[in-house]
Short mmCIF file of C-alpha atoms in Angstrom, two decimals:
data_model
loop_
_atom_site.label_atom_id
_atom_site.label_comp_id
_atom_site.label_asym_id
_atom_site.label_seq_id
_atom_site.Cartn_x
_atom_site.Cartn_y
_atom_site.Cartn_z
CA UNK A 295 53.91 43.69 87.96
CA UNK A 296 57.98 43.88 87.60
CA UNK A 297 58.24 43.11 91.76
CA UNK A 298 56.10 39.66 91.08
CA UNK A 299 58.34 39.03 88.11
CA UNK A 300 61.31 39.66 90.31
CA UNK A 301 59.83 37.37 93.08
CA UNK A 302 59.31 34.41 90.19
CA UNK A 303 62.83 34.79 89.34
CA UNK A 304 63.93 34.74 92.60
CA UNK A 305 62.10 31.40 93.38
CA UNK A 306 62.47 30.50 89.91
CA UNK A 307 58.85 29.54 89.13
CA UNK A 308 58.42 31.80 86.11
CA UNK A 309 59.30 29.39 82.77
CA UNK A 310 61.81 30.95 80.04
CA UNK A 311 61.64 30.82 76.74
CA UNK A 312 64.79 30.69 74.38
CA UNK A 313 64.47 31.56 70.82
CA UNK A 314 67.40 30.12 68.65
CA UNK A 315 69.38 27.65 70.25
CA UNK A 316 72.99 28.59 68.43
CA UNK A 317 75.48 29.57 70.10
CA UNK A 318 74.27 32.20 72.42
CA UNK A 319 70.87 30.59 72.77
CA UNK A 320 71.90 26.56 73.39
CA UNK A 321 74.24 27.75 76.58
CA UNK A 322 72.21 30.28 78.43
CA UNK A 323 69.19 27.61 77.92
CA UNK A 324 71.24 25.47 79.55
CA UNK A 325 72.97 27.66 82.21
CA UNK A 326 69.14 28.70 83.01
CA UNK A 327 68.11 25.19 83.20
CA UNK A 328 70.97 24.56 85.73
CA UNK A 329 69.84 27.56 87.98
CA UNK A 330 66.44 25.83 88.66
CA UNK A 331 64.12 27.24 85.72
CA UNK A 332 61.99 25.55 83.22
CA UNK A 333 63.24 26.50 80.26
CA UNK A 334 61.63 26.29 76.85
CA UNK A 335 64.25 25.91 74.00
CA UNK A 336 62.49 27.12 70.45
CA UNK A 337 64.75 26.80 67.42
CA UNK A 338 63.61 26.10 63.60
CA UNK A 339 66.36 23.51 62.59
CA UNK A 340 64.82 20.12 63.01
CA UNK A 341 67.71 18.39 63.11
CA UNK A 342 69.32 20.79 65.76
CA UNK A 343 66.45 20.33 67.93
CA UNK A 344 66.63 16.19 67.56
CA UNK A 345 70.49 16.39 68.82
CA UNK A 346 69.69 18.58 71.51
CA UNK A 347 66.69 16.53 72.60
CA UNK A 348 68.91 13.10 72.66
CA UNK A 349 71.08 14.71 75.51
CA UNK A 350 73.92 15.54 72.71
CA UNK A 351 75.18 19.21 71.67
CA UNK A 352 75.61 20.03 68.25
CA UNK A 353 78.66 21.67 68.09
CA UNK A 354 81.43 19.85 67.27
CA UNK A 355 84.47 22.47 68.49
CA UNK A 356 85.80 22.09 71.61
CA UNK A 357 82.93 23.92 73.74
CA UNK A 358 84.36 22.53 77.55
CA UNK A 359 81.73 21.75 79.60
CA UNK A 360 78.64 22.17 77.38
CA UNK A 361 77.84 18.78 76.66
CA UNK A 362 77.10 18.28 79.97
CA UNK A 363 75.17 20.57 80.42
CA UNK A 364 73.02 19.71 77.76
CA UNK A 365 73.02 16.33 78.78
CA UNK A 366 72.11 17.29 82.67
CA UNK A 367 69.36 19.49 81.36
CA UNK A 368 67.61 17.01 79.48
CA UNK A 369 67.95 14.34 81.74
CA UNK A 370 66.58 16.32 84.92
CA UNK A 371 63.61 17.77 82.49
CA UNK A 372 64.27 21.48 83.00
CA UNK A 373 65.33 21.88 79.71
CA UNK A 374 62.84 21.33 76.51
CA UNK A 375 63.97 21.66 73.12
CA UNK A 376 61.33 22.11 70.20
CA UNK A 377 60.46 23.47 66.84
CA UNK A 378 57.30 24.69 68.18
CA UNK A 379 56.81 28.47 69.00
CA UNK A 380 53.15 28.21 70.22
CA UNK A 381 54.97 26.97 73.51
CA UNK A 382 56.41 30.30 74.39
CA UNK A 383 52.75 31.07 75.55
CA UNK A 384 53.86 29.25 78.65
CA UNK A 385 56.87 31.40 79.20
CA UNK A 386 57.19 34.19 81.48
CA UNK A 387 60.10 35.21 80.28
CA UNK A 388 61.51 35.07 76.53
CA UNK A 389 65.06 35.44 75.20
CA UNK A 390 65.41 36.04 71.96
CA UNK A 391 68.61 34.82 70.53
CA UNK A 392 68.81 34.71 66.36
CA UNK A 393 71.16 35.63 63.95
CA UNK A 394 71.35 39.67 63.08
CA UNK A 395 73.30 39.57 59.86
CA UNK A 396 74.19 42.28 57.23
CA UNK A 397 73.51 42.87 53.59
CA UNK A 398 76.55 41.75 51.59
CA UNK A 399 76.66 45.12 49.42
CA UNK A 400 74.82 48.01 50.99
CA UNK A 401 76.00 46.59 54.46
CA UNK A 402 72.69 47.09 55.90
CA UNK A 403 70.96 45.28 58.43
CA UNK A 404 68.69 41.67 57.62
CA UNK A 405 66.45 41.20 60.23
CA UNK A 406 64.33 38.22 58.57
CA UNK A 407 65.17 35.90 61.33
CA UNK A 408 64.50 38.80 64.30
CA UNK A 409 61.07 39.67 62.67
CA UNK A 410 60.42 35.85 62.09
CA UNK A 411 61.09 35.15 65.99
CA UNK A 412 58.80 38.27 67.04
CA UNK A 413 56.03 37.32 64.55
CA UNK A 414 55.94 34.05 65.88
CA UNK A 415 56.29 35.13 69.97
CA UNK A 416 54.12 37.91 69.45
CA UNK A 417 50.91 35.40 68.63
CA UNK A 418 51.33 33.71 71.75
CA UNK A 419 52.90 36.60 74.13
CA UNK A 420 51.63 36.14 77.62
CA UNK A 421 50.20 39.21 79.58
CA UNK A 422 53.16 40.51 81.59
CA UNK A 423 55.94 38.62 79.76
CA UNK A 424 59.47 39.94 79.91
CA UNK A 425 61.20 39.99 76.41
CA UNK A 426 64.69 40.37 75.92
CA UNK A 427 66.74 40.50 72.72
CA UNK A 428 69.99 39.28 73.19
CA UNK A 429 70.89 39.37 69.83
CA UNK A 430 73.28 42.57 68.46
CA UNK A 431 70.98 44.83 66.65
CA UNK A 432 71.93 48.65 65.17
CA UNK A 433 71.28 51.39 67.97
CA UNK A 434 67.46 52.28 67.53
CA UNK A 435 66.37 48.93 66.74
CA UNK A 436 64.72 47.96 69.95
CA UNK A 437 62.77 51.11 69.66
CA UNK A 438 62.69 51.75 66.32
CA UNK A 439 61.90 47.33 65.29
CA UNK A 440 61.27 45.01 68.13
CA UNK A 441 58.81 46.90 70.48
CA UNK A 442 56.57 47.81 67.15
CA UNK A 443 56.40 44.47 65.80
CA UNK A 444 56.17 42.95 69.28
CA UNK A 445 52.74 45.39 69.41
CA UNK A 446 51.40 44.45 66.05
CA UNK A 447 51.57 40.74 66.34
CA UNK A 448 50.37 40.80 69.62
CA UNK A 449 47.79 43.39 69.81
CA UNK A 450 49.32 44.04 73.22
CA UNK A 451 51.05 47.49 74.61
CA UNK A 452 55.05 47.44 75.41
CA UNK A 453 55.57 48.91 78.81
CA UNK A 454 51.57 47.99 80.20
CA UNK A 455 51.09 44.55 78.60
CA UNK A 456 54.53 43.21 78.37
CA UNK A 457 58.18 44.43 78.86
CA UNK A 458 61.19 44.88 76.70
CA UNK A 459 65.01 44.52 77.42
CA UNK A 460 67.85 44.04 75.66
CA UNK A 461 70.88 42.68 77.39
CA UNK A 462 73.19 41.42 74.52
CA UNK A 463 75.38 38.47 74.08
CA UNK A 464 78.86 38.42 74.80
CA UNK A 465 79.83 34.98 73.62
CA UNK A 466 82.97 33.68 71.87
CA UNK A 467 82.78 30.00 69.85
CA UNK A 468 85.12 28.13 71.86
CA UNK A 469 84.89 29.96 75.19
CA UNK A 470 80.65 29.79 75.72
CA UNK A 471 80.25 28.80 78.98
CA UNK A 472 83.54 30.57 80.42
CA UNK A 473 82.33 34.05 78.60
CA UNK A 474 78.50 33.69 79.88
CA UNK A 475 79.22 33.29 83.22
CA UNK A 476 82.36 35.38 84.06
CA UNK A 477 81.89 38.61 81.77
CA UNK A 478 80.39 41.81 82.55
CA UNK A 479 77.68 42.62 80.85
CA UNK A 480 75.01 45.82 80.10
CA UNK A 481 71.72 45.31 80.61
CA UNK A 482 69.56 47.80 78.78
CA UNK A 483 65.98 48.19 80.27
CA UNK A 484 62.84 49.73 78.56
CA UNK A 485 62.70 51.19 82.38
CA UNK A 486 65.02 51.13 84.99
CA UNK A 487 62.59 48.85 87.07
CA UNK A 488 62.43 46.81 83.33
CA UNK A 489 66.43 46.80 84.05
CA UNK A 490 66.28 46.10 87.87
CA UNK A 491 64.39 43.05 87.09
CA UNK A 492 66.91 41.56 84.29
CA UNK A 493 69.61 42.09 86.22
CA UNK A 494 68.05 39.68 88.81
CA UNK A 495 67.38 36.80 85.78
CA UNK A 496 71.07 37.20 85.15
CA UNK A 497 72.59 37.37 88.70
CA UNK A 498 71.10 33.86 88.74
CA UNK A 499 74.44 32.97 86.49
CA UNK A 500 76.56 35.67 85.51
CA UNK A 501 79.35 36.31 87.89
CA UNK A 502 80.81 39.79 85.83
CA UNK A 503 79.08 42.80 86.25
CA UNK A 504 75.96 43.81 85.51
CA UNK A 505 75.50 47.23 84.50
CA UNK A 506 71.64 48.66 83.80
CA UNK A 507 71.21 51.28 81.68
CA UNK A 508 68.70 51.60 78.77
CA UNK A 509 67.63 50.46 75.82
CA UNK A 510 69.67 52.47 73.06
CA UNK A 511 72.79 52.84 75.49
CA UNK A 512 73.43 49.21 75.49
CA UNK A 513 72.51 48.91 72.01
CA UNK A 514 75.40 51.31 71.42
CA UNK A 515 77.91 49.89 73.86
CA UNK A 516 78.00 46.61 72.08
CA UNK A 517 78.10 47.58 68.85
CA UNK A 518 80.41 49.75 69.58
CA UNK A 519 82.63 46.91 71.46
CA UNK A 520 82.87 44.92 68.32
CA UNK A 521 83.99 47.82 66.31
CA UNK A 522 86.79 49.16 68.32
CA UNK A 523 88.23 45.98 68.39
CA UNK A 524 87.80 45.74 64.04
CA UNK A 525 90.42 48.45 64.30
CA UNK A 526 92.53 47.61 66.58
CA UNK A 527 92.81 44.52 64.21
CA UNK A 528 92.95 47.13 61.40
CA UNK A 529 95.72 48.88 62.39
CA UNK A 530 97.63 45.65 63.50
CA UNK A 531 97.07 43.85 59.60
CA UNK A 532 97.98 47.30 58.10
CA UNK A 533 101.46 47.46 59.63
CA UNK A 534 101.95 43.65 59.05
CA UNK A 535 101.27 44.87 55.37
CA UNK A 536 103.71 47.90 55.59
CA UNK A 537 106.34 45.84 57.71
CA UNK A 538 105.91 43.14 54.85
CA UNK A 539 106.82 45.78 51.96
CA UNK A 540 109.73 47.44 53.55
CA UNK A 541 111.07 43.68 54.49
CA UNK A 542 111.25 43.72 57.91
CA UNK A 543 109.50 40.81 60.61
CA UNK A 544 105.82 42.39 62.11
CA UNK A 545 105.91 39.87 64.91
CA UNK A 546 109.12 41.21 66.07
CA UNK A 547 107.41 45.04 65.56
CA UNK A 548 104.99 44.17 67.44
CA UNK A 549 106.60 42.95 70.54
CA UNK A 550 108.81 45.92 70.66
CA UNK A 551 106.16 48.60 70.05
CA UNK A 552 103.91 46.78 72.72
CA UNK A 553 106.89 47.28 75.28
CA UNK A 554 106.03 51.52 75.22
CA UNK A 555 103.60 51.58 78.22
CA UNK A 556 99.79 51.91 76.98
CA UNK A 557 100.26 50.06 73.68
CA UNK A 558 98.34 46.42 73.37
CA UNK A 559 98.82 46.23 69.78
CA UNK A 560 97.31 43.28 68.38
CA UNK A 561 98.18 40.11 66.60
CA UNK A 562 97.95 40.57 63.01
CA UNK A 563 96.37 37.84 60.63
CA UNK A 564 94.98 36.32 57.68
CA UNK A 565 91.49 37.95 57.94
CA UNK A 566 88.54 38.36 60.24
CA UNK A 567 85.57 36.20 60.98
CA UNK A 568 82.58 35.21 62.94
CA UNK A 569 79.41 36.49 62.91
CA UNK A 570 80.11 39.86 65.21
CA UNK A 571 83.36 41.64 63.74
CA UNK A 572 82.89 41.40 60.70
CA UNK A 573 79.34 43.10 60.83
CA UNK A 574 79.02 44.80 64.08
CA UNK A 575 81.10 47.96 63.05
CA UNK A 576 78.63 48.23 60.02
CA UNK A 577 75.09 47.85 62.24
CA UNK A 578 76.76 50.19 64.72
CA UNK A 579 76.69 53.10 62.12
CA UNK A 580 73.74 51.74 59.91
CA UNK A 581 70.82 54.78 61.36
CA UNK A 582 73.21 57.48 60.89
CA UNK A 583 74.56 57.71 57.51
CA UNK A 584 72.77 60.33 56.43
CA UNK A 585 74.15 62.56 59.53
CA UNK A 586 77.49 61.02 60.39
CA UNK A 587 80.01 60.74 57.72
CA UNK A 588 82.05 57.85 59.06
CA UNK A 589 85.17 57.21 57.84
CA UNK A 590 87.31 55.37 59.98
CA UNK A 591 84.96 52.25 60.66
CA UNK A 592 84.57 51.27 56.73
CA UNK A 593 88.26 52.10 55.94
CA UNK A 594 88.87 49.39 58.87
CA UNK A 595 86.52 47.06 57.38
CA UNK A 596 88.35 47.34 54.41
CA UNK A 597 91.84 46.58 55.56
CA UNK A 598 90.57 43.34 57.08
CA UNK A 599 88.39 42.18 54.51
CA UNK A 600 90.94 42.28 52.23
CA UNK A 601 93.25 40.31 54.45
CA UNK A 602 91.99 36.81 52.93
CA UNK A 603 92.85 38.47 49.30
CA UNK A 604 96.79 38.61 50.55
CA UNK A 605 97.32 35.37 51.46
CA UNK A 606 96.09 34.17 48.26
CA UNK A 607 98.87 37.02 46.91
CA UNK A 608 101.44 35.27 49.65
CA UNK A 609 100.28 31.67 48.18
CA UNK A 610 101.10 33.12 44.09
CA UNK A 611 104.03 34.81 45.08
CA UNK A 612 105.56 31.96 47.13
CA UNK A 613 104.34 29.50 43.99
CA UNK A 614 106.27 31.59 41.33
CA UNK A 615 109.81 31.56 43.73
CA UNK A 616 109.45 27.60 42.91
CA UNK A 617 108.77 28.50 39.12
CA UNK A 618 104.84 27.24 39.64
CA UNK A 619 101.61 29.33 38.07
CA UNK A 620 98.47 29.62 40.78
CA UNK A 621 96.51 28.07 38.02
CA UNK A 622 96.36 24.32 38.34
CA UNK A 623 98.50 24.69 41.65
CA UNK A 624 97.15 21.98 44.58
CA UNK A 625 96.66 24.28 47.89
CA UNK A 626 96.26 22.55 51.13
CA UNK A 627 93.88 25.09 53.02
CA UNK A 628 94.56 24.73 56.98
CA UNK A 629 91.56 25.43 58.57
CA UNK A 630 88.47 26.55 57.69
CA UNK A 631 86.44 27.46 61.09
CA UNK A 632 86.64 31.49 61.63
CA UNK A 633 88.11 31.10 65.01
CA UNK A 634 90.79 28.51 66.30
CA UNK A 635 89.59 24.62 68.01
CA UNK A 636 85.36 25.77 67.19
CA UNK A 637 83.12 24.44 64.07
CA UNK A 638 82.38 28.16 63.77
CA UNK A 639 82.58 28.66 60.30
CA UNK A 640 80.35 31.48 59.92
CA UNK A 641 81.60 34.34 57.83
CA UNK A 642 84.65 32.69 57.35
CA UNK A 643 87.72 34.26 55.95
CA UNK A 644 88.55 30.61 54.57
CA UNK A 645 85.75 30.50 52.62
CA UNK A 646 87.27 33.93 50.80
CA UNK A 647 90.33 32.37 50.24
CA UNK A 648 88.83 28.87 48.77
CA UNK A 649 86.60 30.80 46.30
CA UNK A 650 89.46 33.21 45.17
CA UNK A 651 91.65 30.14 44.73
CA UNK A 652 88.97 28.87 42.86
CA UNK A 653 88.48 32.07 40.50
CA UNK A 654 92.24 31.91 39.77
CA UNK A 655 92.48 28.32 38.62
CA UNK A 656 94.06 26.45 41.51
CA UNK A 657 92.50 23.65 43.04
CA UNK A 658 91.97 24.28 47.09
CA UNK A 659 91.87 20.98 49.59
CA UNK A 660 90.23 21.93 52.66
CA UNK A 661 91.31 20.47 56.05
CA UNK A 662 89.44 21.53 59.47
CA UNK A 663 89.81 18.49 62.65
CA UNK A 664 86.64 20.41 63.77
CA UNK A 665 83.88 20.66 60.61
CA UNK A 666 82.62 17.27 59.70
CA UNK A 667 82.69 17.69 56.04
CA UNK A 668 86.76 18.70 56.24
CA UNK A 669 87.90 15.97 58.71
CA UNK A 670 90.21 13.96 56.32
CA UNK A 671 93.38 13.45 57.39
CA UNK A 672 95.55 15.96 57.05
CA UNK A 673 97.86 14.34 55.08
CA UNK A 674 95.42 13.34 52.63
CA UNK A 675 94.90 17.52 52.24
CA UNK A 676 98.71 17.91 52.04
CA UNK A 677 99.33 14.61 49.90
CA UNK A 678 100.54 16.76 45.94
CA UNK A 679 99.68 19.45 47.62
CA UNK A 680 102.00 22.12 45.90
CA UNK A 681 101.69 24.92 48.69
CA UNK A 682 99.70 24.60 51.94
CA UNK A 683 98.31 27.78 53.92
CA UNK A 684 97.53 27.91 57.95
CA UNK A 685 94.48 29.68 57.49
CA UNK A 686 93.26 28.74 61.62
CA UNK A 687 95.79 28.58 64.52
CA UNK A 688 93.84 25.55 65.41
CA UNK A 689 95.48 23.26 68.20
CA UNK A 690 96.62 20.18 65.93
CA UNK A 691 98.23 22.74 63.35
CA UNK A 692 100.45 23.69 65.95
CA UNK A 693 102.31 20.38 66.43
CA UNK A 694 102.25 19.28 63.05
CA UNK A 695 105.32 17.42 61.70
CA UNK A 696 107.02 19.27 59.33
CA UNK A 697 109.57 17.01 57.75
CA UNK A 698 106.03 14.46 57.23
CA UNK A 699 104.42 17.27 55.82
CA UNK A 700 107.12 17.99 53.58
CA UNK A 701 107.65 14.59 52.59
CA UNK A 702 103.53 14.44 51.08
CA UNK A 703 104.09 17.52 49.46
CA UNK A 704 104.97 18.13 45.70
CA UNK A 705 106.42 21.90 46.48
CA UNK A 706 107.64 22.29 49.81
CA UNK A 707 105.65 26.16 50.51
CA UNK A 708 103.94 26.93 53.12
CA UNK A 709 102.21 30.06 53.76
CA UNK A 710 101.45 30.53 57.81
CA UNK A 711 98.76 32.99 58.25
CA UNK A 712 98.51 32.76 61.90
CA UNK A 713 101.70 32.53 63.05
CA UNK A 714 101.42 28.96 64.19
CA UNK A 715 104.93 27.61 62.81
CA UNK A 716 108.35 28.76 63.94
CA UNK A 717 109.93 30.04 61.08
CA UNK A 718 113.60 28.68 62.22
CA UNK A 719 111.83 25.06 62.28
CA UNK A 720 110.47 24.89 59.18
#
């Protein structure tokens, strides 16, 4: 059964299925579409679906290249967007590509929208289908989640009825095409013929590596990806914080210490975002806390999450230098996407900052030249503005005039939390 599945994908006659069409689903739809294969785009936002199906992406970032693709796949007819699940039944192969978030206090895994997406395929799972969750999931989810409910709502055996991989996403808002088609990735098979066979869906596209291996493995290795890099990032806002006490410039620290061979420290900031740091580390350690008394992944979390809570410090201290309380203070907040020239605004550290300017009386004005609803002009953000913070390096904050800026503002402070404006400038 997996060699005639290989053969299909070779000659690109089986159809695939894409479940969620954010942004992992929306560009490997269309970079499948492009290869040759019918693609069936399933996603449960209306709206999203309506764009899509007009020939228009819905992201409003800079995404290069994407809109064309969407266009070209709608105009040739390999790609089909719909709200409809009952069309999977006509797929061959299914990727499943929805949001794996994380319980705001316990930190523990919410998989309503991966149980909703199985529930649904599971009804209309054809005999011999291929199913792969590209969505990050906690190690011993596949096994432990996806194959079971896969079973019950389909009445059908995993590994004799249909297959099960999970080969996940390794997408960055602003970078999607770039990142799908040039980075490695791990492809975890339920067997390594399960494996052999999505390594020859993804060949079709993917110019990095492609590394089988199994199910939990991969589960691990990206997981564990995300993590590593939360502190790196850690350790990087920590000594901005120590550098900041003892009076000295981080940025020049940095530079210095990255000069001793084997250091790539990185660059520190006003908070992490997006919807894989920020949780990853926690689904990464979410079966084992009753065996594995992690330490070092929370106290990372911590330093970072409590990043957007010291600019709003940087903002009140900077205020009371000009003899000005926080409370009824004007901020101009810079940026509100998660990442730098995307609409990404998902677990934003922005959003931290607005509400705890909020809770302490000052009035925030949020700017973002990406996000529809903060496209005023930016002078109309900075216009009385008593202080203004760079909360996103993105592109237009980096060649903004400075004596304009000035001139609209009531208190000339500004608080950079990127390190987007030369300090000698301004």
């Amino acid at each position: 059964m997996i060699s005639s599945l290989i053969r299909s994908i070779e000659d690109r006659s089986v159809p695939v299925g894409v479940v969620g069409l954010g942004y992992v689903g929306l560009p490997v739809a269309c970079m499948l579409a492009r290869t040759g294969f019918q693609v069936i785009g399933v996603d449960i936002q209306r709206e999203k679906v309506e764009t899509i199906c007009r020939g228009e992406s819905p992201f409003h970032g800079e995404e290069p290249g994407l809109a064309a693709l969407v266009r070209e796949g709608i105009e040739t007819g390999k790609l089909h967007a719909t709200t409809d699940a009952a069309s999977l039944r006509l797929a061959g192969i299914i990727l499943i590509c929805v949001d794996t978030p994380i319980e705001p206090d316990t930190h523990t895994p919410l998989y309503r929208g991966l149980r909703g997406a199985l529930a649904a395929l599971g009804s209309v799972l054809a005999d011999g289908a291929l199913v792969i969750v590209e969505s990050t999931v906690a190690p011993g989810t596949m096994t432990g989640v996806v194959i079971p409910e896969l079973e019950r709502a389909s009445g059908k055996r995993a590994g004799h009825d249909f297959f099960v991989g999970h080969c996940p996403e390794r997408v960055t808002p602003g970078l999607l095409l770039h990142n799908l088609t040039t980075m490695n990735r791990t492809v975890g098979g339920q067997t390594p013929d399960v494996a052999r066979a999505m390594v020859a869906l993804y060949r079709t596209y993917v110019r990095g590596e492609l590394d089988p291996t199994d199910l939990l493995t991969a589960e691990i290795v990206k997981t564990a990806e995300n993590a590593y890099r939360d502190v790196q990032i850690a350790f990087a806002n920590e000594l901005a914080l120590i550098s900041e006490a003892l009076g000295a410039n981080v940025y020049e620290v940095r530079e210095l210490l990255n000069k001793s061979p084997g250091r790539a420290m990185l660059m520190p900031g006003a908070g992490v975002g997006g919807h894989c740091i920020p949780k990853d580390p926690w689904l990464l350690i979410a079966n084992v806390r009753d065996t594995v008394d992690a330490a070092l992944i929370p106290a990372a979390r911590a330093v970072n999450s409590h990043m957007p809570y010291h600019m709003v410090e940087l903002i009140e201290a900077a205020l009371r230098e000009q003899g000005i309380p926080l409370d009824g203070a004007r901020v101009a907040v810079l940026g509100f996407a998660f990442r730098e020239d995307t609409d990404d605004d998902r677990d934003t550290p922005s959003e931290v900052v607005v509400n705890a300017l909020r809770a302490r009386g000052a009035e925030p004005v949020v700017h973002d030249p990406y996000i529809p609803a903060y496209q005023q002009a930016v002078e109309d953000a900075a216009r009385n503005a008593n202080a203004a913070v760079i909360m996103v390096a993105h592109r237009p904050y980096r060649s903004l005039n400075l004596e304009r800026l000035k001139s609209l503002m009531a208190t000339p402070v500004l608080v950079d939390g990127r390190h987007v404006i030369d300090p000698r400038t301004a």
